[in-house]
mmCIF file of C-alpha atoms in Angstrom:
data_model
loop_
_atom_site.group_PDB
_atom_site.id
_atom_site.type_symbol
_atom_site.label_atom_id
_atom_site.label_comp_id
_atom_site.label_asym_id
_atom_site.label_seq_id
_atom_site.Cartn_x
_atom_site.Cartn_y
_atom_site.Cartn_z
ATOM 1 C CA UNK U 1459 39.005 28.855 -48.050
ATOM 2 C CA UNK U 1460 38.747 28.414 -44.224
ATOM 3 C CA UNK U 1461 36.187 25.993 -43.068
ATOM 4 C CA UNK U 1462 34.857 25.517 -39.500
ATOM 5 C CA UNK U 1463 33.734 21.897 -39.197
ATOM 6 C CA UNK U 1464 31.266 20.956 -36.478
ATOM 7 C CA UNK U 1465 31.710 17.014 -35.250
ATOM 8 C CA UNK U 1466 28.329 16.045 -33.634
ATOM 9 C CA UNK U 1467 29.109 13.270 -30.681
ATOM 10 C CA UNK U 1468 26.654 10.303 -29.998
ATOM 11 C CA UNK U 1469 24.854 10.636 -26.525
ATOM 12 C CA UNK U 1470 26.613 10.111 -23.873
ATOM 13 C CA UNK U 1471 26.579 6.186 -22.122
ATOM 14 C CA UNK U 1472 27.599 4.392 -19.164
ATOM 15 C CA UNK U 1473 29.338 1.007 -20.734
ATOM 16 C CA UNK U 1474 28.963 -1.877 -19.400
ATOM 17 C CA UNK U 1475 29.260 -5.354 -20.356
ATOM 18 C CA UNK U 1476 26.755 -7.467 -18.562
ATOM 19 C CA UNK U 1477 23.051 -6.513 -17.600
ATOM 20 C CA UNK U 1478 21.956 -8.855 -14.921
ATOM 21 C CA UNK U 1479 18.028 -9.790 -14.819
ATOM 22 C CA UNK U 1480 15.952 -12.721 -13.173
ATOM 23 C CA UNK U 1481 14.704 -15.514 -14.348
ATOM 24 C CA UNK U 1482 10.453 -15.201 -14.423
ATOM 25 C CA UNK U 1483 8.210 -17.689 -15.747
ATOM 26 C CA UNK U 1484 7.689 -15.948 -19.051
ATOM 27 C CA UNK U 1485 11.136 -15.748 -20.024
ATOM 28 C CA UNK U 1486 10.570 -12.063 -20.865
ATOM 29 C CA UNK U 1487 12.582 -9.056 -20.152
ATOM 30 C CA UNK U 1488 11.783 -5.196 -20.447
ATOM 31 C CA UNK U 1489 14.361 -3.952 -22.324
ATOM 32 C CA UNK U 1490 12.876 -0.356 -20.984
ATOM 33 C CA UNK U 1491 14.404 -1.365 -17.642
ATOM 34 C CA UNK U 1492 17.842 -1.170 -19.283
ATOM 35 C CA UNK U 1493 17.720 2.128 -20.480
ATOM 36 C CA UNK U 1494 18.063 4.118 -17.028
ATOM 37 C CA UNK U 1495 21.428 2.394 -16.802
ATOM 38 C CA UNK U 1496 22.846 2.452 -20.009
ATOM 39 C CA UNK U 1497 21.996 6.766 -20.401
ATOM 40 C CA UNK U 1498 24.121 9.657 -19.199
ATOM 41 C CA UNK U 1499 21.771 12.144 -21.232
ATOM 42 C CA UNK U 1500 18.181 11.676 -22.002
ATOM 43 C CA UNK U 1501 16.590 14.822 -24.323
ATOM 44 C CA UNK U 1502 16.321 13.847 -27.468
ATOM 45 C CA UNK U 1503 17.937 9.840 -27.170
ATOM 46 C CA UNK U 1504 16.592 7.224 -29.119
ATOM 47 C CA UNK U 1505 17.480 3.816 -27.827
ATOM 48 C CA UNK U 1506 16.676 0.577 -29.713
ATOM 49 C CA UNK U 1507 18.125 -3.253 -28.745
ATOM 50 C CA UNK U 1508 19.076 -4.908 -32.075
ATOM 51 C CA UNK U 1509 19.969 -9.458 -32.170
ATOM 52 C CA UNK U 1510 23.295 -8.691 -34.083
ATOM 53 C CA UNK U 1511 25.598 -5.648 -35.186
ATOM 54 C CA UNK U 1512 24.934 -5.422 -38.643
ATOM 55 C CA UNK U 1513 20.749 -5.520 -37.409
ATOM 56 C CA UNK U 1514 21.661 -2.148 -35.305
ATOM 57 C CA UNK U 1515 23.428 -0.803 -37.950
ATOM 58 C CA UNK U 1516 20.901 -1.783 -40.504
ATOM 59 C CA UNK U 1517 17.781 -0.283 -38.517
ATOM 60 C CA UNK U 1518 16.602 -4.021 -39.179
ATOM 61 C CA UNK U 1519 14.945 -6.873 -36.539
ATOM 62 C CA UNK U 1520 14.308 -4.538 -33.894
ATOM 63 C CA UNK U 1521 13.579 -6.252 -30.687
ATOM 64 C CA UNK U 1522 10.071 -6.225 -28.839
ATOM 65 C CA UNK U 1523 10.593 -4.356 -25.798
ATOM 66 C CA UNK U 1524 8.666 -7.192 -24.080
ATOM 67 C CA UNK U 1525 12.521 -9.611 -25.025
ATOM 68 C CA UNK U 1526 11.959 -13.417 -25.017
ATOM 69 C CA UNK U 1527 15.900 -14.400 -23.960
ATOM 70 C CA UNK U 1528 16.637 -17.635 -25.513
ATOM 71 C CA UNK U 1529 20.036 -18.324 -23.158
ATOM 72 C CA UNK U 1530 20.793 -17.269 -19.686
ATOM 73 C CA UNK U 1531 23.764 -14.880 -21.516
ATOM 74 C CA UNK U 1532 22.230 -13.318 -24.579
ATOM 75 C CA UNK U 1533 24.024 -10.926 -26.443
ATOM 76 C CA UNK U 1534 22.343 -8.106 -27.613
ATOM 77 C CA UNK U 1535 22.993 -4.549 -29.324
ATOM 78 C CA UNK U 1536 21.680 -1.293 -28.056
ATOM 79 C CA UNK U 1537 21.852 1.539 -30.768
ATOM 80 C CA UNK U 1538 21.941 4.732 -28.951
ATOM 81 C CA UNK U 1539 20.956 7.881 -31.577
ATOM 82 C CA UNK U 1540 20.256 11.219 -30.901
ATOM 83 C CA UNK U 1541 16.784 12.099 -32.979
ATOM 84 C CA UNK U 1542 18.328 15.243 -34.246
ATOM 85 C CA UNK U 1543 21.937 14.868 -35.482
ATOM 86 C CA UNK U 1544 20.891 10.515 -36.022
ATOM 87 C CA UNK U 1545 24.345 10.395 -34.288
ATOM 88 C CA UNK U 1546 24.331 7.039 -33.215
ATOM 89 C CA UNK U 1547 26.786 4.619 -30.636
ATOM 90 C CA UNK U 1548 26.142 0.779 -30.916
ATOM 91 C CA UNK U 1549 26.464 -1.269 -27.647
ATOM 92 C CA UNK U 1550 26.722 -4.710 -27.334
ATOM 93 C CA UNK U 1551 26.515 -6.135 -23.664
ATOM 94 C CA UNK U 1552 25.626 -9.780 -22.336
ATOM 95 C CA UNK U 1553 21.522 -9.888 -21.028
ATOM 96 C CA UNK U 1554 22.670 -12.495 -18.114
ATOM 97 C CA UNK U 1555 19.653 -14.232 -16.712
ATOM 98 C CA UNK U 1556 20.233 -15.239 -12.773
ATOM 99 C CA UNK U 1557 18.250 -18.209 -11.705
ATOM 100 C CA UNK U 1558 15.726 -17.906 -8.763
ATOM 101 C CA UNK U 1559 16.335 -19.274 -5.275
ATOM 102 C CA UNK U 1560 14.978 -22.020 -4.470
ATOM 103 C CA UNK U 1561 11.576 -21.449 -1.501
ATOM 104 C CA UNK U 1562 10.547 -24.710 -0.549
ATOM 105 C CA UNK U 1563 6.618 -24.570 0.832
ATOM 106 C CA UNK U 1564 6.732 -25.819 4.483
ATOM 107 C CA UNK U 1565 4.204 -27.392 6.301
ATOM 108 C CA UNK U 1566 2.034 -25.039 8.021
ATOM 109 C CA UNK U 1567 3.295 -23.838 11.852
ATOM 110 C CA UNK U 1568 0.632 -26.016 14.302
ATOM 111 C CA UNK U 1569 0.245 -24.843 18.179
ATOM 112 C CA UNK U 1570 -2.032 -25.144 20.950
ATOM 113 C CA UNK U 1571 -2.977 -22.022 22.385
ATOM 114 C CA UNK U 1572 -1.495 -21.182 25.813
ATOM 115 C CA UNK U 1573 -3.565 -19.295 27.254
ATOM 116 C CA UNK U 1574 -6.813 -19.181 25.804
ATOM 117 C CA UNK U 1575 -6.375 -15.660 23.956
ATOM 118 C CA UNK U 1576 -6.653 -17.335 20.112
ATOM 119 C CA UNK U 1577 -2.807 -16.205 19.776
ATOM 120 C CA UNK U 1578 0.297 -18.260 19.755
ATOM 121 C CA UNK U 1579 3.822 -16.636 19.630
ATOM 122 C CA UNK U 1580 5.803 -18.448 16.875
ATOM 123 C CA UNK U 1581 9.136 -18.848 16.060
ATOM 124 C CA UNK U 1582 9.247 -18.331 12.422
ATOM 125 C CA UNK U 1583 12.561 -19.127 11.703
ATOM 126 C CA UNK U 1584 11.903 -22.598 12.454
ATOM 127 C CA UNK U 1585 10.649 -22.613 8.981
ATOM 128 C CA UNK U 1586 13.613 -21.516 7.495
ATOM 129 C CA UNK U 1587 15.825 -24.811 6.934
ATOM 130 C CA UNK U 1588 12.924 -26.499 5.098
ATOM 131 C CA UNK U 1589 12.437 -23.373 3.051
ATOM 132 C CA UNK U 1590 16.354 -23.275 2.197
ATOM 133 C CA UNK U 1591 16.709 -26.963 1.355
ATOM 134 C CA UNK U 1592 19.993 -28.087 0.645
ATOM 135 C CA UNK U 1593 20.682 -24.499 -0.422
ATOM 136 C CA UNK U 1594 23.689 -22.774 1.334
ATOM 137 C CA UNK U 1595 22.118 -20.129 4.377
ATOM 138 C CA UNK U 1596 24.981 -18.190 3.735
ATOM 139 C CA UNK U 1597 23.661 -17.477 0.155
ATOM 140 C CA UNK U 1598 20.201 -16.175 0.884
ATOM 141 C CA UNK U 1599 18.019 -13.476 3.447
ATOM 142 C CA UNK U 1600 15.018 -15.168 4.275
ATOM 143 C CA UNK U 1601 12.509 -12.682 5.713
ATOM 144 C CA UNK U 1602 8.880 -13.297 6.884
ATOM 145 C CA UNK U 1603 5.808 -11.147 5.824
ATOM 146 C CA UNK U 1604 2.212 -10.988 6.607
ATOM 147 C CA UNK U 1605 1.262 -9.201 3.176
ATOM 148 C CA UNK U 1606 2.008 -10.526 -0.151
ATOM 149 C CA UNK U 1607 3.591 -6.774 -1.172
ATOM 150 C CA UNK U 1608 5.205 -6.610 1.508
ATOM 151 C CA UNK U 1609 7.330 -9.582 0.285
ATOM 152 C CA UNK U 1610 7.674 -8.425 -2.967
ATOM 153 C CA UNK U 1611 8.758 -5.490 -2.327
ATOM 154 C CA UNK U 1612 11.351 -6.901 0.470
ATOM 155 C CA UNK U 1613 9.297 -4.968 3.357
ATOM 156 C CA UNK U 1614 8.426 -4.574 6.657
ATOM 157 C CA UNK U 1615 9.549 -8.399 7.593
ATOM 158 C CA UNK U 1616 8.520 -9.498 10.777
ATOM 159 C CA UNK U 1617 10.719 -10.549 13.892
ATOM 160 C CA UNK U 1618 12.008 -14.167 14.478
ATOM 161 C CA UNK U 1619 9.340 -14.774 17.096
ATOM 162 C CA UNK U 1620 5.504 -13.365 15.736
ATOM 163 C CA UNK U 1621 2.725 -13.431 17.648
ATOM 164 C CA UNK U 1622 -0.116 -14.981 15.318
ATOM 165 C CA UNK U 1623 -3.705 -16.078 15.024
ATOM 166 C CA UNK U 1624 -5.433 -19.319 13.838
ATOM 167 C CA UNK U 1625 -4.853 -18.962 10.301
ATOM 168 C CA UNK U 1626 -3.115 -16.460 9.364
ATOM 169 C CA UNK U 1627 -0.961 -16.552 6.171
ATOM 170 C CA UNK U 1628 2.414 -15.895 6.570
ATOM 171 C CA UNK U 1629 4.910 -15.096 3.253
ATOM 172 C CA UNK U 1630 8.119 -16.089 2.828
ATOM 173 C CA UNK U 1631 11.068 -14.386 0.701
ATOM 174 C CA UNK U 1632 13.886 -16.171 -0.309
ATOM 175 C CA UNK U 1633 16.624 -13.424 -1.832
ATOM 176 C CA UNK U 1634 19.911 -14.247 -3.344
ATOM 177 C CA UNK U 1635 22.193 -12.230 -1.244
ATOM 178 C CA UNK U 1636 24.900 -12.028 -4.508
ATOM 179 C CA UNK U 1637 21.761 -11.122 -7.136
ATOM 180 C CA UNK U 1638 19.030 -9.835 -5.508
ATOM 181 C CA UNK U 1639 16.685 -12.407 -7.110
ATOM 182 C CA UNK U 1640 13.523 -13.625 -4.913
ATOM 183 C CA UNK U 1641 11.286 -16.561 -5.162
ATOM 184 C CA UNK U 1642 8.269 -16.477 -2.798
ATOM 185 C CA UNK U 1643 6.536 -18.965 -0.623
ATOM 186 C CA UNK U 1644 3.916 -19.065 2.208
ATOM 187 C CA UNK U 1645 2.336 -20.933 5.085
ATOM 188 C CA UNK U 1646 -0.556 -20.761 7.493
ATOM 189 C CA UNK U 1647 -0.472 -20.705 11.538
ATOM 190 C CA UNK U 1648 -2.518 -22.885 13.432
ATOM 191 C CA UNK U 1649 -3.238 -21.973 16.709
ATOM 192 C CA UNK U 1650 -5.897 -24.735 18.112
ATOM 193 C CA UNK U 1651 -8.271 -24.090 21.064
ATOM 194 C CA UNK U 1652 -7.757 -25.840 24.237
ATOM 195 C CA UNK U 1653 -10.476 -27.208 25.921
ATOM 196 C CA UNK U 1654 -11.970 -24.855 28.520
ATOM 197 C CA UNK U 1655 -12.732 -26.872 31.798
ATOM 198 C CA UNK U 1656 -14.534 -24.631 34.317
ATOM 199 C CA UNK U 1657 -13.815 -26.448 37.672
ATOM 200 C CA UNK U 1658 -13.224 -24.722 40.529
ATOM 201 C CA UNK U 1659 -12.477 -26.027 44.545
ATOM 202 C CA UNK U 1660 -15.624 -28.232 45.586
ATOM 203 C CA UNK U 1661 -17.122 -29.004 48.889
ATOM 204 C CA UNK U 1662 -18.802 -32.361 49.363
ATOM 205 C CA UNK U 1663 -22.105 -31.898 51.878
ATOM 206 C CA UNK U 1664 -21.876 -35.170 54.238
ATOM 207 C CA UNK U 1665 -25.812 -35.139 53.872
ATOM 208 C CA UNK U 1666 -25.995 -35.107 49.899
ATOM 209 C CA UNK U 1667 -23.340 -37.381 49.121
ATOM 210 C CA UNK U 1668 -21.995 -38.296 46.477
ATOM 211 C CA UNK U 1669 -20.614 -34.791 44.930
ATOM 212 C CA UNK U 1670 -21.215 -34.877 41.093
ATOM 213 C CA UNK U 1671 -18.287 -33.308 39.467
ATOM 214 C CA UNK U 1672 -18.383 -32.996 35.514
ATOM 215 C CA UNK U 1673 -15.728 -31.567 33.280
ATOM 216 C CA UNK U 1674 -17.623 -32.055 29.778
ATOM 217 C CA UNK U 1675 -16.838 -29.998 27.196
ATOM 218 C CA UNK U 1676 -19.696 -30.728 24.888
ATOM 219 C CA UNK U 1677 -17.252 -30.848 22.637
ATOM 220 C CA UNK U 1678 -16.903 -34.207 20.345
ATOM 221 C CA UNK U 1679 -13.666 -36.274 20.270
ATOM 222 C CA UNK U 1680 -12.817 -35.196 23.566
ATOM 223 C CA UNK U 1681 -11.131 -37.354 25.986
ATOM 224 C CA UNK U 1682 -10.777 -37.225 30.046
ATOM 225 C CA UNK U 1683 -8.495 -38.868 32.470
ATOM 226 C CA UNK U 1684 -9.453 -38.079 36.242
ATOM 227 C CA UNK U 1685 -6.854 -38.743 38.718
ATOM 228 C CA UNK U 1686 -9.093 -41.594 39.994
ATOM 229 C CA UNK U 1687 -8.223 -43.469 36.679
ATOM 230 C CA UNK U 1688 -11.902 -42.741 35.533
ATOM 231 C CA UNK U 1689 -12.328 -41.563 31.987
ATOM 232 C CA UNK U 1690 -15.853 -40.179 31.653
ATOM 233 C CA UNK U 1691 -16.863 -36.933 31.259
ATOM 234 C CA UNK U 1692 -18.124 -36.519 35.400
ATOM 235 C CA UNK U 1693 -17.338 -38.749 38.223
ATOM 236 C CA UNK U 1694 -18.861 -38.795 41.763
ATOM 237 C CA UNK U 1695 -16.883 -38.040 44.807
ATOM 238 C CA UNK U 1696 -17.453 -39.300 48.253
ATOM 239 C CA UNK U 1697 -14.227 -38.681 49.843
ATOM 240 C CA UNK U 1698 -12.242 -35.162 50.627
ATOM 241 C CA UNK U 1699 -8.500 -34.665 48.942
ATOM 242 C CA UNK U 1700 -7.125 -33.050 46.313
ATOM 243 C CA UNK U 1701 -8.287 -34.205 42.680
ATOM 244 C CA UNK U 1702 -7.458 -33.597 38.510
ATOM 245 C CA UNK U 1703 -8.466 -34.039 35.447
ATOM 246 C CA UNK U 1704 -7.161 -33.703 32.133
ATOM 247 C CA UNK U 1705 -9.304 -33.108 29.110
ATOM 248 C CA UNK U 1706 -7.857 -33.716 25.664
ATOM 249 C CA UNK U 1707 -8.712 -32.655 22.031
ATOM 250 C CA UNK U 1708 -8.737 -34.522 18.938
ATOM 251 C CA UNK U 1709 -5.964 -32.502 17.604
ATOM 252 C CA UNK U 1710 -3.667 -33.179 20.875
ATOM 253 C CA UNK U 1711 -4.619 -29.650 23.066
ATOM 254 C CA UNK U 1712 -4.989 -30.596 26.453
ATOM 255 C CA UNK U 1713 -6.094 -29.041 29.660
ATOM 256 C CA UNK U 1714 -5.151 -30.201 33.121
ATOM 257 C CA UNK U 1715 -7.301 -28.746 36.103
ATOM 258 C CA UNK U 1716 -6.643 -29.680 39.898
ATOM 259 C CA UNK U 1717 -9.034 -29.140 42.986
ATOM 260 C CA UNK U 1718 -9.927 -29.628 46.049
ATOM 261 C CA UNK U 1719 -12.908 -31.592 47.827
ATOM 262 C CA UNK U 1720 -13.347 -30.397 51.087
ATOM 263 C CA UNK U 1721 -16.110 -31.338 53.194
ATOM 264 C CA UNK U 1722 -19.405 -29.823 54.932
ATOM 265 C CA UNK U 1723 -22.507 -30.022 56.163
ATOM 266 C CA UNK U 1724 -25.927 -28.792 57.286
ATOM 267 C CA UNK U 1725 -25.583 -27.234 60.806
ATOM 268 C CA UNK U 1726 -27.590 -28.166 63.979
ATOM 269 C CA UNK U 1727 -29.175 -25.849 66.209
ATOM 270 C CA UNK U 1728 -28.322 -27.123 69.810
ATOM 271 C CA UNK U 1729 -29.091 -23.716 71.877
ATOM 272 C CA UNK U 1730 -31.129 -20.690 71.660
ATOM 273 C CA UNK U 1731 -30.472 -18.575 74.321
ATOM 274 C CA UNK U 1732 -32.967 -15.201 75.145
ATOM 275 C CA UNK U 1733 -30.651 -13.544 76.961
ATOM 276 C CA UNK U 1734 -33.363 -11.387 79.058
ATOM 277 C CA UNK U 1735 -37.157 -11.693 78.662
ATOM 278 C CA UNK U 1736 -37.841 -7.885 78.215
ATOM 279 C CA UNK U 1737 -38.994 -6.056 74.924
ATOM 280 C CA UNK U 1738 -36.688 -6.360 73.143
ATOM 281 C CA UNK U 1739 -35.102 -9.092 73.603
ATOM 282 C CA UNK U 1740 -31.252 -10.219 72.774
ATOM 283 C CA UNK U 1741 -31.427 -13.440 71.020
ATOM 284 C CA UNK U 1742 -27.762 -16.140 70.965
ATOM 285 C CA UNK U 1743 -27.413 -19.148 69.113
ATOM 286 C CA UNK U 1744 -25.269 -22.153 69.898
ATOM 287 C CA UNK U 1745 -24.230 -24.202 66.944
ATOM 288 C CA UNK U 1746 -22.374 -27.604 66.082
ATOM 289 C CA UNK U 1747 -20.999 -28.040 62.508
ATOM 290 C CA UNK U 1748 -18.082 -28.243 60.509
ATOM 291 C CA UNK U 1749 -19.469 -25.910 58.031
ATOM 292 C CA UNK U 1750 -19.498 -21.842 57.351
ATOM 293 C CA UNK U 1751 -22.598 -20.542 58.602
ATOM 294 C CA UNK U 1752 -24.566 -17.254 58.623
ATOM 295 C CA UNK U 1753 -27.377 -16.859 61.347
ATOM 296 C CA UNK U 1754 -30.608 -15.264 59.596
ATOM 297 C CA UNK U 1755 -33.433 -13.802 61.873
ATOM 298 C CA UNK U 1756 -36.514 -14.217 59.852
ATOM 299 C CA UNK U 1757 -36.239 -12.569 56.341
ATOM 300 C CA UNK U 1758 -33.493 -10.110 57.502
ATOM 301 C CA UNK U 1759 -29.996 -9.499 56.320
ATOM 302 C CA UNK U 1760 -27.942 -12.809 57.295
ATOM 303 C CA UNK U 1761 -24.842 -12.154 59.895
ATOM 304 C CA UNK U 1762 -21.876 -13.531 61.116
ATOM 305 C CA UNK U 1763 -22.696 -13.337 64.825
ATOM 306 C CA UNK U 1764 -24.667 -15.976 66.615
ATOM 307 C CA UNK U 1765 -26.505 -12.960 68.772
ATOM 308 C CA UNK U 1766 -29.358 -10.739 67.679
ATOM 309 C CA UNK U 1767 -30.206 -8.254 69.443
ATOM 310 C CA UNK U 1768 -33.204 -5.874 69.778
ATOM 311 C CA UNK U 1769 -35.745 -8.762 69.107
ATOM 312 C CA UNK U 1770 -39.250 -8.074 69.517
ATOM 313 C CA UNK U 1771 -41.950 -9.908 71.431
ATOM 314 C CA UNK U 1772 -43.090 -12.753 69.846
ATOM 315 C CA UNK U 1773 -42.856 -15.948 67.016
ATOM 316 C CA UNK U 1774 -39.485 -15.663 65.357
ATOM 317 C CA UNK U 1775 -37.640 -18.147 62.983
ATOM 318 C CA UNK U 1776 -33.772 -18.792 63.143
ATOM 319 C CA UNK U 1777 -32.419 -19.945 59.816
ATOM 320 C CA UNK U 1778 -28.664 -21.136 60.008
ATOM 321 C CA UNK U 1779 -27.264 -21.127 56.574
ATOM 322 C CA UNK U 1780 -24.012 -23.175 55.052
ATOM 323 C CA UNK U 1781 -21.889 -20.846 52.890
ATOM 324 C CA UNK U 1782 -20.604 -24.454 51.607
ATOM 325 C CA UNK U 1783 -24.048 -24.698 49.766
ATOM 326 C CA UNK U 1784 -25.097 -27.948 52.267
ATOM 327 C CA UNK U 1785 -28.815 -27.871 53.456
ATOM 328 C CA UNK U 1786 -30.402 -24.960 55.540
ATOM 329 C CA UNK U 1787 -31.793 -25.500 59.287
ATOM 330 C CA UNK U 1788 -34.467 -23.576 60.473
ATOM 331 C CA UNK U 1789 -36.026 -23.363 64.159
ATOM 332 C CA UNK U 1790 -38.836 -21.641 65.515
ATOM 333 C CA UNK U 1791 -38.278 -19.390 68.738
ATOM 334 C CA UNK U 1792 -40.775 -17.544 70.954
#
């Protein structure tokens, strides 16, 4: 009697002797995660991860998929069955459990801020020997992030220099170049305030000496150092030159301003000249001074010329005026 005998294979797999996970702080692996590797063909594949041979090809101690290794190189046994011929291939492979890099937490990235803008450009990789340890660079990628996914998910990693604000967190990964395994760490940027000191050239009036000068912050801790060796927060002036003062934080941010004292004063009327005694007149001024000065008729516009012209009959008032701030002069003219 002729007989035609059908021989129904096992699925289809891609061997392989070692599965290579990393280490986590539960000691767990998902055994689902193996699956995608191990499988040529999916429809209708059962696969189930047995502790010994004779458990896979018992059907007994099936393993949580949710697998507590016990060694860094656990052997286990996949059985591979299809659900409708119960064909079946057994697997054994090594579960190899690669240890995590090492990422050291550095100390947080402290700068003074350069230019008043709350920013600081950082060099991140600064960080990176203290992160590393005694680690070999060679070994690992260290990237920087400033998300936590991003990091995780190896991401969007910043450049070597980063532009950062006062407290921003900045995440580390640490990947093993050979494994792919990543431990994370993170640090903060500090970017302190300098003190703001709002002095600007001064001009000391010869008739209101001395010139007050303060550079106070209002701020508390703050210390000042004038070029006169004077350490309060103002000093008086008496005498023209060029002058600092540095003003320094708490935290070590300082802020150096230099000026200049120039001198001035209030002018004095010597002449004034009516040109011709007619309706309207024309009006000139003579001055002495070492001051800028603008020439006001009465409560009109002040000018830069010493002549007014068109002036009508009468009581007048000349006002000379310092553009130094000194005193004002005033004379009455007829």
């Amino acid at each position: 009697v002729p007989l035609d005998i059908d021989i129904n294979l096992p699925p289809a797999i891609n061997p392989f002797n070692t599965f290579e996970v990393c280490n986590n702080e539960d000691n767990t692996v998902d055994l689902i995660d193996i699956v995608p590797t191990l499988l040529v063909q999916t429809a209708n594949v059962l696969v189930n991860f047995y502790p010994t041979n004779q458990d896979a090809l018992d059907q007994t101690n099936v393993l949580d998929n949710n697998y507590i290794y016990q060694t860094n190189n656990d052997t286990l046994f996949a059985r591979i069955e299809f659900s409708t011929t119960h064909c079946y291939h057994i697997h054994p492979f090594t579960l190899q459990v690669n240890p995590l890099p090492i990422a050291n937490e550095p100390n947080n990235l402290i700068e003074c801020d350069d230019d008043f803008d709350g920013f600081y450009e950082f060099d991140l990789t600064q960080q990176t020997a203290t992160i590393l340890g005694t680690q070999n660079a060679n070994d690992f990628t260290v990237t920087y992030h400033n998300d936590i996914n991003s990091a995780h998910d190896g991401l969007n990693d910043l450049e070597s220099t980063y532009n950062a604000i006062n407290g921003e967190p900045i995440y580390v990964r640490v990947e093993n170049n050979a494994t792919a395994c990543y431990s994370l760490t993170e640090f903060t940027t500090i970017v302190n305030p300098k003190p703001v000191v709002d002095i600007e050239d001064q001009v000391v009036c010869l008739d209101n000496l001395p010139l007050l000068v303060s550079a106070n912050t209002n701020t508390i801790g703050d210390t000042y150092l004038w070029s006169t060796n004077e350490t309060t927060p103002e000093i008086e002036i008496t005498d023209i030159g060029s002058y600092w003062v540095r003003v320094t934080t708490p935290n070590g941010c300082e802020t150096t301003r230099v000026f200049s004292v120039s001198e001035s004063e209030a002018a004095t009327i010597d002449i004034t000249e009516t040109v011709d005694f007619s309706d309207p007149n024309n009006v000139t001024v003579t001055i002495s001074g070492i001051g800028n000065y603008l020439y006001q008729l009465d409560d009109e516009t002040p000018q830069e010329s010493n002549v007014f012209e068109n002036v009508s009959l009468g009581y007048h008032t000349i006002t000379i005026i310092d553009l130094n701030g000194c005193a004002e002069v005033t004379k009455d003219i007829v």
